[in-house]
Amino acid sequence: MSLRVLNPNAEVLNKSAALHMNINAAKGLQDVLKSNLGPKGTIKMLVGGAGDIKLTKDGNNLLKEMQIQNPTAIMIARTAVAQDDISGDGTTSTVIFIGELMKQSERYIDEGMHPRVLVDGFEIAKRATLHFLENFKTPVVMGDEPDREILKMVARTTIRTKLYEALADQLTDIVVNSVLCIRKPEEAIDLFMVEIMHLRHKFDVDTRLVEGLVLDHGSRHPDMKRRAENCFILTCNVSLEYEKRYPSFHWKLILFFHNEINAGFFYSNAEQREAMVAAERRQVDERVRKIIELKDKVCSGTDNNFVVINQKGIDPPSLDLLARAGGQIVTRLLFIVTGPNDHTIAQIKDAVRDGFRAVKNTIEDEAVVLVGSARRNSCLIILLHIDLYKAVLVAFDGGFGSSVGAGAFELAARKHLINEVKKTVKGRAQLGVEAFADALLVVPKTLAENSGLDTQDEIVTLTGEHSMDNIVGINLQTGGTLDPQMEGIFDNYSVKRQLLNSGYTKISSF
């Protein structure tokens, strides 16, 4: 009543109606995103207000582009986006898991169970599932020679949910090789050292990895070489061009103790101006001669080449001097390695981005290409015909591990909760453990549904195999079971861990 006094137009719901409104919002968001899950998931078409079209099946991109009005759905979407920011994948899984937890809760609440008792059971089940995950995961030893195959399996599992199989397999090798290229033992992996350059021609399968730097400018003089090997590279930020001056200009010198001195330089006739230009030209030429002297010193008596990469401009007279000296010049590189342009096609960019994150958490045409060095600590991926999001992600957190996929972990965790954990819980909190265990099945159920399989038959078959201690997952091609470890289907351990934490944290706040 007090709220209506303050705002007569306010919408007031009792606690039961408000709770069911939250549950319906979670289930609605789940219904929107669950068809994305897995390699058989469908692609969504997003149409913007200006008529621009974006095709994607990445949950993170969908949640960012969708106009969500319900406050509860907004909170779930933010949780899922945070999941992607932290662990790099699992956005869709987080949304459908929270939605399934709410759906299971509704069943017990309608029977008179208090939500707090249910949440207590969820907390017990979450802790037990996280402990089970620690024992269930496959550890990955990241020494001087990391296990490249397990990294490829994790990346392939992630990328195949975004792209068709042939391209996913190609990008898997590129993603893994690029991360291992920049990796330094005992140091965090800095994915800012991986750059994606997109070129608007050819095809997506022409994507390739360059272990080195790709600069977006070519040689600045027609007499310079187009290819140079065994190079000395000089990088500098100095002007090698004559800069036009105004007829007069002033300097203000600010000295200590807040004293100011104004000084000016003026010319009154053409002779004085020509003398000033000649003096400045001599200054620029002197800089160029110093560079040529350095080139002669380091390249003397060898067949080595000399390349100058300058952030500021070089005028034609300076270029001519350097070209006659046998140097190769690249200028105006103020925006080297700053990422691609605006994005239009989201599907492949999301796959590469998530593939980078999967590897991270389990562990250049008309341009100058600097390939290879004594210390390879950077690389670049050239993707043709598409726009890509920059593959620059969160810092490496040091946790290595993977978990078998295809729904095998969820089925094994449910069996553990029902057969072992539930027996140790007293009172009605047992029902919370049971509801949490049943909610885990939403992942294999959704995978089966998106593949056109009979959900109930597949779950019965899978649970029967797990009851006999067989760790199997769902075969999305033919139905039935498969051994995910033999098939090389591995999920990201950090994604599973974050999903369990995010799901419980969010549902406990409703």
GROMACS .gro file of N, CA and C in nm, residues 176-270:
model
  285
  176VAL      N    1   4.588  -2.321  -3.192
  176VAL     CA    2   4.682  -2.384  -3.100
  176VAL      C    3   4.825  -2.340  -3.129
  177ASN      N    4   4.864  -2.339  -3.257
  177ASN     CA    5   5.001  -2.300  -3.292
  177ASN      C    6   5.029  -2.154  -3.256
  178SER      N    7   4.929  -2.068  -3.270
  178SER     CA    8   4.950  -1.927  -3.238
  178SER      C    9   4.969  -1.906  -3.089
  179VAL      N   10   4.890  -1.975  -3.008
  179VAL     CA   11   4.905  -1.959  -2.863
  179VAL      C   12   5.038  -2.016  -2.815
  180LEU      N   13   5.076  -2.132  -2.868
  180LEU     CA   14   5.204  -2.190  -2.830
  180LEU      C   15   5.322  -2.106  -2.881
  181CYS      N   16   5.300  -2.032  -2.990
  181CYS     CA   17   5.406  -1.946  -3.044
  181CYS      C   18   5.442  -1.834  -2.947
  182ILE      N   19   5.343  -1.778  -2.881
  182ILE     CA   20   5.367  -1.665  -2.792
  182ILE      C   21   5.389  -1.707  -2.648
  183ARG      N   22   5.371  -1.835  -2.621
  183ARG     CA   23   5.383  -1.881  -2.482
  183ARG      C   24   5.528  -1.883  -2.437
  184LYS      N   25   5.552  -1.834  -2.316
  184LYS     CA   26   5.682  -1.842  -2.252
  184LYS      C   27   5.666  -1.922  -2.123
  185PRO      N   28   5.750  -2.021  -2.101
  185PRO     CA   29   5.739  -2.100  -1.978
  185PRO      C   30   5.748  -2.012  -1.854
  186GLU      N   31   5.668  -2.046  -1.756
  186GLU     CA   32   5.666  -1.978  -1.627
  186GLU      C   33   5.616  -1.835  -1.636
  187GLU      N   34   5.555  -1.796  -1.747
  187GLU     CA   35   5.499  -1.662  -1.759
  187GLU      C   36   5.356  -1.671  -1.808
  188ALA      N   37   5.276  -1.571  -1.772
  188ALA     CA   38   5.139  -1.567  -1.818
  188ALA      C   39   5.134  -1.544  -1.968
  189ILE      N   40   5.039  -1.608  -2.034
  189ILE     CA   41   5.023  -1.591  -2.178
  189ILE      C   42   4.952  -1.459  -2.206
  190ASP      N   43   5.016  -1.374  -2.284
  190ASP     CA   44   4.960  -1.244  -2.321
  190ASP      C   45   4.904  -1.254  -2.461
  191LEU      N   46   4.773  -1.269  -2.473
  191LEU     CA   47   4.711  -1.284  -2.604
  191LEU      C   48   4.705  -1.153  -2.681
  192PHE      N   49   4.748  -1.044  -2.620
  192PHE     CA   50   4.765  -0.921  -2.697
  192PHE      C   51   4.876  -0.937  -2.801
  193MET      N   52   4.960  -1.039  -2.785
  193MET     CA   53   5.066  -1.066  -2.881
  193MET      C   54   5.015  -1.143  -3.002
  194VAL      N   55   4.889  -1.180  -3.003
  194VAL     CA   56   4.827  -1.243  -3.121
  194VAL      C   57   4.735  -1.141  -3.185
  195GLU      N   58   4.755  -1.116  -3.311
  195GLU     CA   59   4.673  -1.018  -3.383
  195GLU      C   60   4.600  -1.087  -3.497
  196ILE      N   61   4.480  -1.041  -3.524
  196ILE     CA   62   4.402  -1.092  -3.636
  196ILE      C   63   4.388  -0.983  -3.742
  197MET      N   64   4.428  -1.013  -3.864
  197MET     CA   65   4.414  -0.920  -3.976
  197MET      C   66   4.317  -0.981  -4.075
  198HIS      N   67   4.217  -0.906  -4.116
  198HIS     CA   68   4.121  -0.957  -4.212
  198HIS      C   69   4.141  -0.890  -4.347
  199LEU      N   70   4.130  -0.968  -4.453
  199LEU     CA   71   4.142  -0.921  -4.590
  199LEU      C   72   4.016  -0.959  -4.665
  200ARG      N   73   3.961  -0.866  -4.741
  200ARG     CA   74   3.830  -0.885  -4.800
  200ARG      C   75   3.838  -0.947  -4.939
  201HIS      N   76   3.900  -1.061  -4.950
  201HIS     CA   77   3.902  -1.133  -5.077
  201HIS      C   78   3.937  -1.277  -5.048
  202LYS      N   79   3.926  -1.360  -5.148
  202LYS     CA   80   3.947  -1.504  -5.137
  202LYS      C   81   3.842  -1.565  -5.045
  203PHE      N   82   3.877  -1.673  -4.975
  203PHE     CA   83   3.778  -1.749  -4.900
  203PHE      C   84   3.825  -1.771  -4.757
  204ASP      N   85   3.730  -1.815  -4.673
  204ASP     CA   86   3.764  -1.837  -4.534
  204ASP      C   87   3.867  -1.948  -4.516
  205VAL      N   88   3.868  -2.047  -4.605
  205VAL     CA   89   3.965  -2.156  -4.593
  205VAL      C   90   4.106  -2.113  -4.629
  206ASP      N   91   4.124  -1.990  -4.680
  206ASP     CA   92   4.258  -1.938  -4.709
  206ASP      C   93   4.322  -1.875  -4.585
  207THR      N   94   4.259  -1.889  -4.472
  207THR     CA   95   4.316  -1.839  -4.348
  207THR      C   96   4.451  -1.903  -4.321
  208ARG      N   97   4.547  -1.826  -4.277
  208ARG     CA   98   4.678  -1.882  -4.247
  208ARG      C   99   4.741  -1.809  -4.129
  209LEU      N  100   4.840  -1.873  -4.072
  209LEU     CA  101   4.911  -1.820  -3.956
  209LEU      C  102   5.050  -1.772  -3.997
  210VAL      N  103   5.087  -1.654  -3.955
  210VAL     CA  104   5.221  -1.600  -3.978
  210VAL      C  105   5.288  -1.586  -3.842
  211GLU      N  106   5.396  -1.657  -3.823
  211GLU     CA  107   5.469  -1.648  -3.696
  211GLU      C  108   5.567  -1.531  -3.704
  212GLY      N  109   5.519  -1.415  -3.672
  212GLY     CA  110   5.597  -1.292  -3.682
  212GLY      C  111   5.503  -1.174  -3.677
  213LEU      N  112   5.544  -1.061  -3.734
  213LEU     CA  113   5.463  -0.940  -3.737
  213LEU      C  114   5.420  -0.910  -3.879
  214VAL      N  115   5.300  -0.857  -3.894
  214VAL     CA  116   5.251  -0.811  -4.023
  214VAL      C  117   5.220  -0.663  -4.010
  215LEU      N  118   5.286  -0.581  -4.089
  215LEU     CA  119   5.266  -0.438  -4.086
  215LEU      C  120   5.185  -0.396  -4.207
  216ASP      N  121   5.096  -0.302  -4.187
  216ASP     CA  122   4.999  -0.270  -4.291
  216ASP      C  123   5.049  -0.167  -4.391
  217HIS      N  124   5.180  -0.150  -4.406
  217HIS     CA  125   5.236  -0.062  -4.508
  217HIS      C  126   5.346  -0.134  -4.583
  218GLY      N  127   5.357  -0.106  -4.711
  218GLY     CA  128   5.463  -0.163  -4.791
  218GLY      C  129   5.580  -0.067  -4.803
  219SER      N  130   5.674  -0.101  -4.891
  219SER     CA  131   5.789  -0.014  -4.915
  219SER      C  132   5.742   0.118  -4.975
  220ARG      N  133   5.812   0.226  -4.941
  220ARG     CA  134   5.767   0.360  -4.979
  220ARG      C  135   5.838   0.414  -5.102
  221HIS      N  136   5.925   0.335  -5.166
  221HIS     CA  137   6.000   0.384  -5.283
  221HIS      C  138   6.004   0.273  -5.387
  222PRO      N  139   5.981   0.305  -5.515
  222PRO     CA  140   5.976   0.199  -5.618
  222PRO      C  141   6.108   0.127  -5.639
  223ASP      N  142   6.221   0.188  -5.601
  223ASP     CA  143   6.351   0.123  -5.623
  223ASP      C  144   6.392   0.034  -5.507
  224MET      N  145   6.310   0.026  -5.405
  224MET     CA  146   6.344  -0.058  -5.290
  224MET      C  147   6.305  -0.203  -5.314
  225LYS      N  148   6.369  -0.292  -5.243
  225LYS     CA  149   6.343  -0.434  -5.258
  225LYS      C  150   6.202  -0.470  -5.211
  226ARG      N  151   6.146  -0.572  -5.276
  226ARG     CA  152   6.017  -0.624  -5.233
  226ARG      C  153   6.033  -0.741  -5.136
  227ARG      N  154   6.148  -0.799  -5.131
  227ARG     CA  155   6.174  -0.910  -5.040
  227ARG      C  156   6.316  -0.896  -4.987
  228ALA      N  157   6.333  -0.909  -4.859
  228ALA     CA  158   6.464  -0.897  -4.796
  228ALA      C  159   6.475  -1.000  -4.685
  229GLU      N  160   6.588  -1.067  -4.681
  229GLU     CA  161   6.614  -1.168  -4.578
  229GLU      C  162   6.738  -1.129  -4.499
  230ASN      N  163   6.751  -1.188  -4.381
  230ASN     CA  164   6.863  -1.159  -4.291
  230ASN      C  165   6.877  -1.009  -4.269
  231CYS      N  166   6.773  -0.950  -4.213
  231CYS     CA  167   6.763  -0.805  -4.204
  231CYS      C  168   6.801  -0.753  -4.066
  232PHE      N  169   6.867  -0.639  -4.065
  232PHE     CA  170   6.872  -0.555  -3.947
  232PHE      C  171   6.754  -0.458  -3.955
  233ILE      N  172   6.676  -0.448  -3.848
  233ILE     CA  173   6.556  -0.366  -3.850
  233ILE      C  174   6.573  -0.251  -3.752
  234LEU      N  175   6.563  -0.129  -3.803
  234LEU     CA  176   6.571  -0.009  -3.720
  234LEU      C  177   6.430   0.046  -3.703
  235THR      N  178   6.382   0.052  -3.580
  235THR     CA  179   6.252   0.113  -3.551
  235THR      C  180   6.277   0.247  -3.485
  236CYS      N  181   6.210   0.349  -3.534
  236CYS     CA  182   6.233   0.483  -3.481
  236CYS      C  183   6.106   0.566  -3.490
  237ASN      N  184   6.106   0.674  -3.416
  237ASN     CA  185   5.994   0.767  -3.412
  237ASN      C  186   6.048   0.908  -3.431
  238VAL      N  187   6.102   0.933  -3.550
  238VAL     CA  188   6.168   1.060  -3.578
  238VAL      C  189   6.123   1.110  -3.715
  239SER      N  190   6.101   1.239  -3.727
  239SER     CA  191   6.057   1.297  -3.853
  239SER      C  192   6.174   1.309  -3.949
  240LEU      N  193   6.158   1.251  -4.069
  240LEU     CA  194   6.258   1.260  -4.175
  240LEU      C  195   6.199   1.335  -4.294
  241GLU      N  196   6.124   1.438  -4.266
  241GLU     CA  197   6.064   1.518  -4.373
  241GLU      C  198   6.066   1.665  -4.333
  242TYR      N  199   6.069   1.750  -4.435
  242TYR     CA  200   6.065   1.894  -4.411
  242TYR      C  201   5.924   1.933  -4.375
  243GLU      N  202   5.909   1.997  -4.260
  243GLU     CA  203   5.777   2.039  -4.212
  243GLU      C  204   5.759   2.187  -4.240
  244LYS      N  205   5.654   2.218  -4.314
  244LYS     CA  206   5.628   2.356  -4.354
  244LYS      C  207   5.598   2.442  -4.231
  245ARG      N  208   5.658   2.559  -4.227
  245ARG     CA  209   5.638   2.651  -4.115
  245ARG      C  210   5.548   2.766  -4.157
  246TYR      N  211   5.488   2.829  -4.060
  246TYR     CA  212   5.414   2.952  -4.085
  246TYR      C  213   5.513   3.068  -4.104
  247PRO      N  214   5.466   3.182  -4.160
  247PRO     CA  215   5.559   3.294  -4.181
  247PRO      C  216   5.631   3.335  -4.054
  248SER      N  217   5.573   3.317  -3.942
  248SER     CA  218   5.640   3.346  -3.815
  248SER      C  219   5.584   3.253  -3.709
  249PHE      N  220   5.663   3.223  -3.612
  249PHE     CA  221   5.615   3.138  -3.504
  249PHE      C  222   5.688   3.175  -3.376
  250HIS      N  223   5.631   3.138  -3.265
  250HIS     CA  224   5.682   3.178  -3.134
  250HIS      C  225   5.707   3.055  -3.050
  251TRP      N  226   5.799   3.068  -2.957
  251TRP     CA  227   5.818   2.968  -2.853
  251TRP      C  228   5.789   3.035  -2.719
  252LYS      N  229   5.726   2.965  -2.629
  252LYS     CA  230   5.709   3.013  -2.492
  252LYS      C  231   5.788   2.920  -2.401
  253LEU      N  232   5.887   2.971  -2.334
  253LEU     CA  233   5.971   2.893  -2.245
  253LEU      C  234   5.925   2.915  -2.102
  254ILE      N  235   5.881   2.811  -2.038
  254ILE     CA  236   5.836   2.818  -1.899
  254ILE      C  237   5.950   2.769  -1.811
  255LEU      N  238   6.011   2.858  -1.736
  255LEU     CA  239   6.124   2.826  -1.653
  255LEU      C  240   6.078   2.797  -1.511
  256PHE      N  241   6.174   2.762  -1.428
  256PHE     CA  242   6.141   2.736  -1.289
  256PHE      C  243   6.097   2.866  -1.220
  257PHE      N  244   6.035   2.852  -1.107
  257PHE     CA  245   5.984   2.963  -1.028
  257PHE      C  246   5.880   3.044  -1.106
  258HIS      N  247   5.809   2.976  -1.198
  258HIS     CA  248   5.695   3.034  -1.268
  258HIS      C  249   5.733   3.155  -1.353
  259ASN      N  250   5.857   3.162  -1.398
  259ASN     CA  251   5.896   3.269  -1.489
  259ASN      C  252   5.872   3.225  -1.632
  260GLU      N  253   5.824   3.313  -1.717
  260GLU     CA  254   5.796   3.284  -1.856
  260GLU      C  255   5.875   3.380  -1.945
  261ILE      N  256   5.931   3.323  -2.052
  261ILE     CA  257   6.003   3.404  -2.150
  261ILE      C  258   5.942   3.376  -2.287
  262ASN      N  259   5.895   3.476  -2.357
  262ASN     CA  260   5.841   3.461  -2.491
  262ASN      C  261   5.951   3.491  -2.592
  263ALA      N  262   5.974   3.397  -2.685
  263ALA     CA  263   6.076   3.415  -2.787
  263ALA      C  264   6.012   3.393  -2.923
  264GLY      N  265   6.055   3.463  -3.025
  264GLY     CA  266   5.999   3.450  -3.157
  264GLY      C  267   6.107   3.443  -3.263
  265PHE      N  268   6.068   3.384  -3.379
  265PHE     CA  269   6.161   3.375  -3.492
  265PHE      C  270   6.085   3.423  -3.614
  266PHE      N  271   6.139   3.523  -3.683
  266PHE     CA  272   6.069   3.586  -3.793
  266PHE      C  273   6.160   3.596  -3.915
  267TYR      N  274   6.100   3.596  -4.032
  267TYR     CA  275   6.174   3.633  -4.152
  267TYR      C  276   6.091   3.736  -4.227
  268SER      N  277   6.161   3.826  -4.297
  268SER     CA  278   6.092   3.938  -4.360
  268SER      C  279   6.104   3.939  -4.511
  269ASN      N  280   6.184   3.850  -4.570
  269ASN     CA  281   6.197   3.847  -4.715
  269ASN      C  282   6.223   3.705  -4.760
  270ALA      N  283   6.223   3.685  -4.892
  270ALA     CA  284   6.235   3.551  -4.948
  270ALA      C  285   6.372   3.491  -4.921
   0.00000   0.00000   0.00000
